[in-house]
CSV table of C-alpha atoms in Angstrom, one decimal:
chain,number,residue,atom,x,y,z
A,1,UNK,CA,108.5,105.6,83.7
A,2,UNK,CA,104.9,105.6,81.9
A,3,UNK,CA,104.4,102.3,83.7
A,4,UNK,CA,104.0,104.2,86.7
A,5,UNK,CA,101.0,106.1,85.7
A,6,UNK,CA,98.6,103.2,87.0
A,7,UNK,CA,100.1,103.2,90.5
A,8,UNK,CA,100.0,107.2,90.5
A,9,UNK,CA,96.2,106.9,89.7
A,10,UNK,CA,95.9,104.2,92.5
A,11,UNK,CA,97.5,106.8,95.0
A,12,UNK,CA,95.2,109.5,94.0
A,13,UNK,CA,92.2,107.4,94.4
A,14,UNK,CA,93.4,106.3,97.8
A,15,UNK,CA,94.0,109.9,98.7
A,16,UNK,CA,90.5,110.8,97.7
A,17,UNK,CA,89.1,107.8,99.8
A,18,UNK,CA,90.9,108.8,102.7
A,19,UNK,CA,89.8,112.5,102.3
A,20,UNK,CA,86.2,111.3,102.0
A,21,UNK,CA,86.5,109.3,105.2
A,22,UNK,CA,88.1,112.2,107.2
A,23,UNK,CA,91.7,110.5,107.2
A,24,UNK,CA,93.2,113.6,106.2
A,25,UNK,CA,96.7,113.2,107.1
A,26,UNK,CA,96.8,110.0,105.4
A,27,UNK,CA,95.0,111.6,102.4
A,28,UNK,CA,98.0,113.9,102.2
A,29,UNK,CA,100.5,111.4,102.6
A,30,UNK,CA,99.3,109.3,99.8
A,31,UNK,CA,98.9,112.0,97.3
A,32,UNK,CA,102.4,113.9,98.1
A,33,UNK,CA,103.6,110.0,97.6
A,34,UNK,CA,101.8,109.9,94.2
A,35,UNK,CA,103.2,113.5,93.3
A,36,UNK,CA,106.9,111.9,93.9
A,37,UNK,CA,106.4,109.1,91.6
A,38,UNK,CA,105.7,111.0,88.4
A,39,UNK,CA,108.7,112.7,86.6
A,40,UNK,CA,108.6,115.8,84.4
A,41,UNK,CA,109.3,113.8,81.5
A,42,UNK,CA,106.2,111.5,81.6
A,43,UNK,CA,103.5,112.4,79.0
A,44,UNK,CA,101.2,112.8,81.8
A,45,UNK,CA,103.2,114.7,84.2
A,46,UNK,CA,101.2,117.9,84.1
A,47,UNK,CA,97.7,116.7,84.1
A,48,UNK,CA,98.1,114.2,86.7
A,49,UNK,CA,100.1,116.6,88.9
A,50,UNK,CA,97.3,119.2,88.7
A,51,UNK,CA,95.0,116.6,89.6
A,52,UNK,CA,96.7,115.8,92.6
A,53,UNK,CA,97.1,119.2,93.6
A,54,UNK,CA,93.5,119.5,93.4
A,55,UNK,CA,92.8,116.8,95.6
A,56,UNK,CA,95.3,118.2,98.0
A,57,UNK,CA,93.3,121.4,98.0
A,58,UNK,CA,90.2,119.5,98.6
A,59,UNK,CA,91.5,117.5,101.5
A,60,UNK,CA,92.9,121.0,103.1
A,61,UNK,CA,89.4,122.7,102.6
A,62,UNK,CA,87.2,119.8,103.7
A,63,UNK,CA,89.6,119.5,106.7
A,64,UNK,CA,89.2,123.1,107.5
A,65,UNK,CA,93.1,123.8,108.0
A,66,UNK,CA,93.2,127.2,106.5
A,67,UNK,CA,93.7,128.4,103.1
A,68,UNK,CA,97.7,128.9,102.9
A,69,UNK,CA,98.2,125.5,101.4
A,70,UNK,CA,95.4,125.4,99.2
A,71,UNK,CA,96.4,128.8,98.0
A,72,UNK,CA,99.9,127.1,97.3
A,73,UNK,CA,98.9,123.8,95.6
A,74,UNK,CA,96.3,125.9,93.3
A,75,UNK,CA,99.1,128.3,92.3
A,76,UNK,CA,101.4,125.6,91.5
A,77,UNK,CA,98.5,124.1,89.3
A,78,UNK,CA,98.1,127.1,87.3
A,79,UNK,CA,101.8,127.7,86.9
A,80,UNK,CA,101.9,124.1,85.5
A,81,UNK,CA,99.3,124.6,83.1
A,82,UNK,CA,101.1,128.0,81.8
A,83,UNK,CA,99.1,129.3,78.5
A,84,UNK,CA,96.5,126.3,78.6
A,85,UNK,CA,93.1,127.6,77.7
A,86,UNK,CA,91.1,124.7,78.6
A,87,UNK,CA,88.7,124.2,81.4
A,88,UNK,CA,91.1,122.5,83.4
A,89,UNK,CA,93.2,125.7,84.2
A,90,UNK,CA,90.2,127.9,84.2
A,91,UNK,CA,88.8,125.2,86.9
A,92,UNK,CA,92.2,125.9,89.0
A,93,UNK,CA,91.3,129.7,88.9
A,94,UNK,CA,87.6,128.8,90.0
A,95,UNK,CA,88.8,126.5,92.9
A,96,UNK,CA,91.2,129.4,94.1
A,97,UNK,CA,88.2,131.6,94.2
A,98,UNK,CA,86.4,129.1,96.5
A,99,UNK,CA,89.4,129.1,98.6
A,100,UNK,CA,89.1,132.9,98.9
A,101,UNK,CA,85.8,133.3,99.3
A,102,UNK,CA,85.8,130.7,102.2
A,103,UNK,CA,88.4,132.8,103.8
A,104,UNK,CA,86.2,135.9,103.4
A,105,UNK,CA,88.7,137.3,101.0
A,106,UNK,CA,86.1,138.7,98.5
A,107,UNK,CA,88.3,140.8,96.3
A,108,UNK,CA,90.7,137.9,95.4
A,109,UNK,CA,87.9,135.7,94.9
A,110,UNK,CA,86.1,138.0,92.4
A,111,UNK,CA,89.4,138.5,90.5
A,112,UNK,CA,90.1,134.4,90.1
A,113,UNK,CA,86.2,133.7,89.4
A,114,UNK,CA,86.7,136.7,86.6
A,115,UNK,CA,89.3,134.9,85.2
A,116,UNK,CA,87.7,131.5,85.3
A,117,UNK,CA,84.7,133.3,83.5
A,118,UNK,CA,86.8,134.5,80.3
A,119,UNK,CA,87.8,130.8,79.3
A,120,UNK,CA,84.0,129.4,80.0
A,121,UNK,CA,82.6,132.2,77.8
A,122,UNK,CA,85.2,131.5,75.2
A,123,UNK,CA,84.4,127.9,75.3
A,124,UNK,CA,80.9,128.1,75.4
A,125,UNK,CA,80.9,125.8,78.7
A,126,UNK,CA,77.4,126.4,79.8
A,127,UNK,CA,77.5,124.3,83.0
A,128,UNK,CA,80.6,126.0,84.2
A,129,UNK,CA,79.2,129.3,83.2
A,130,UNK,CA,76.2,128.9,85.5
A,131,UNK,CA,78.7,128.1,88.2
A,132,UNK,CA,81.0,130.9,87.9
A,133,UNK,CA,78.2,133.5,87.6
A,134,UNK,CA,76.6,131.9,90.4
A,135,UNK,CA,80.0,132.2,92.5
A,136,UNK,CA,80.3,136.1,91.3
A,137,UNK,CA,77.0,136.7,92.4
A,138,UNK,CA,77.6,135.3,95.8
A,139,UNK,CA,80.5,137.8,96.0
A,140,UNK,CA,78.5,140.6,95.3
A,141,UNK,CA,75.9,139.3,97.7
A,142,UNK,CA,78.7,139.4,100.6
A,143,UNK,CA,79.5,142.8,99.5
A,144,UNK,CA,75.9,144.2,100.1
A,145,UNK,CA,75.8,145.0,96.2
A,146,UNK,CA,72.4,143.3,95.6
A,147,UNK,CA,71.9,144.8,92.2
A,148,UNK,CA,74.8,143.4,90.9
A,149,UNK,CA,74.2,140.2,92.7
A,150,UNK,CA,70.8,139.8,91.4
A,151,UNK,CA,72.2,140.2,87.8
A,152,UNK,CA,74.9,137.5,87.9
A,153,UNK,CA,72.2,135.2,89.6
A,154,UNK,CA,69.9,135.6,87.0
A,155,UNK,CA,72.8,134.7,84.2
A,156,UNK,CA,73.4,131.9,86.3
A,157,UNK,CA,69.9,130.7,86.2
A,158,UNK,CA,69.8,131.3,82.5
A,159,UNK,CA,72.6,128.9,81.8
A,160,UNK,CA,71.4,126.2,84.3
A,161,UNK,CA,68.0,126.1,82.8
A,162,UNK,CA,69.8,125.2,79.5
A,163,UNK,CA,71.9,122.8,81.2
A,164,UNK,CA,68.8,121.3,83.3
A,165,UNK,CA,70.5,120.3,86.7
A,166,UNK,CA,67.9,120.5,89.3
A,167,UNK,CA,70.2,120.7,91.9
A,168,UNK,CA,72.0,123.7,90.4
A,169,UNK,CA,68.7,125.3,89.7
A,170,UNK,CA,67.6,124.9,93.2
A,171,UNK,CA,71.0,126.8,94.5
A,172,UNK,CA,70.2,129.7,91.9
A,173,UNK,CA,66.7,130.0,93.4
A,174,UNK,CA,68.0,130.1,96.8
A,175,UNK,CA,70.7,132.8,96.0
A,176,UNK,CA,68.3,135.0,94.4
A,177,UNK,CA,65.8,134.5,97.4
A,178,UNK,CA,68.6,135.7,99.7
A,179,UNK,CA,68.7,138.9,97.4
A,180,UNK,CA,65.3,139.7,97.7
A,181,UNK,CA,65.2,138.8,101.3
A,182,UNK,CA,67.8,141.4,101.6
A,183,UNK,CA,65.9,143.9,99.4
A,184,UNK,CA,63.0,143.3,101.4
A,185,UNK,CA,61.0,142.3,98.6
A,186,UNK,CA,59.6,139.2,100.8
A,187,UNK,CA,56.7,137.8,98.8
A,188,UNK,CA,59.2,137.2,95.8
A,189,UNK,CA,62.0,135.8,98.2
A,190,UNK,CA,59.2,133.2,99.7
A,191,UNK,CA,58.1,132.3,96.1
A,192,UNK,CA,61.8,131.5,95.0
A,193,UNK,CA,62.2,129.6,98.4
A,194,UNK,CA,59.4,127.7,97.7
A,195,UNK,CA,60.5,126.7,94.3
A,196,UNK,CA,63.8,125.7,95.5
A,197,UNK,CA,62.0,123.5,98.2
A,198,UNK,CA,59.9,122.1,95.5
A,199,UNK,CA,63.2,120.9,93.7
A,200,UNK,CA,64.8,119.3,96.3
A,201,UNK,CA,61.6,117.3,97.5
A,202,UNK,CA,61.7,116.0,94.0
A,203,UNK,CA,65.4,115.1,94.2
A,204,UNK,CA,65.3,113.9,97.5
A,205,UNK,CA,68.1,116.4,98.5
A,206,UNK,CA,67.2,116.4,102.2
A,207,UNK,CA,70.1,118.0,103.7
A,208,UNK,CA,69.7,121.1,102.1
A,209,UNK,CA,66.0,121.2,102.8
A,210,UNK,CA,66.8,122.4,106.5
A,211,UNK,CA,68.5,125.6,105.2
A,212,UNK,CA,65.4,126.4,103.0
A,213,UNK,CA,63.3,125.9,106.2
A,214,UNK,CA,65.3,128.3,108.3
A,215,UNK,CA,65.2,130.7,105.3
A,216,UNK,CA,61.5,130.4,105.0
A,217,UNK,CA,61.2,131.3,108.7
A,218,UNK,CA,63.2,134.2,108.6
A,219,UNK,CA,61.0,135.7,105.6
A,220,UNK,CA,57.9,134.8,107.7
A,221,UNK,CA,59.3,136.9,110.7
A,222,UNK,CA,60.3,139.7,108.6
A,223,UNK,CA,56.8,139.7,106.8
A,224,UNK,CA,55.4,139.5,110.3
A,225,UNK,CA,57.2,142.6,111.6
A,226,UNK,CA,56.1,144.7,108.2
A,227,UNK,CA,53.6,147.5,109.2
A,228,UNK,CA,49.8,146.7,107.9
A,229,UNK,CA,48.9,148.1,104.7
A,230,UNK,CA,45.3,149.8,104.2
């Protein structure tokens, strides 16, 4: 059955293509067909099945079809990986956290992100530590716990500066700006948003620029409403 593996990979890729072009039903059909081709005795069974479950989850989330199937797929992936301590299992927990946070289930999102963070810390995975701390910070921001959110965003920024990803750096600056805006430290919020804007202009990341302009306008409006100081 190992000779089926290239065919399985073909249908996984086909599923991704269908998802990316908005053909979500066809994506699901291709991915489920791929899953049916592999048997438990295949040497790559677990990792291939986990990959399929990840893409099925992505398909559900992009199609905005709710969280029920996504939770089911990722829970199955975690069970398949059992005692695995690699980034793959931690990635499943982080993806599950993303599903929960998109469903505004902050408590479950936070729990899954913390589980993922333990593995990333153990493996000194700087890139994923930057990501998971950012997500944990977002949970606390949604809970209006601004002090804890700020601490996690600062941790995220620290790791992202070491990795050197401009896009992720801009997200960290943006999130920190939201904290300072909520705390009404508006000059700091404005400065961080401008830092974020500069990075996006340099990297030609135009879609996100609109969000920055909206936040800059909101901060300017709040500053205009502040009482004048003598």
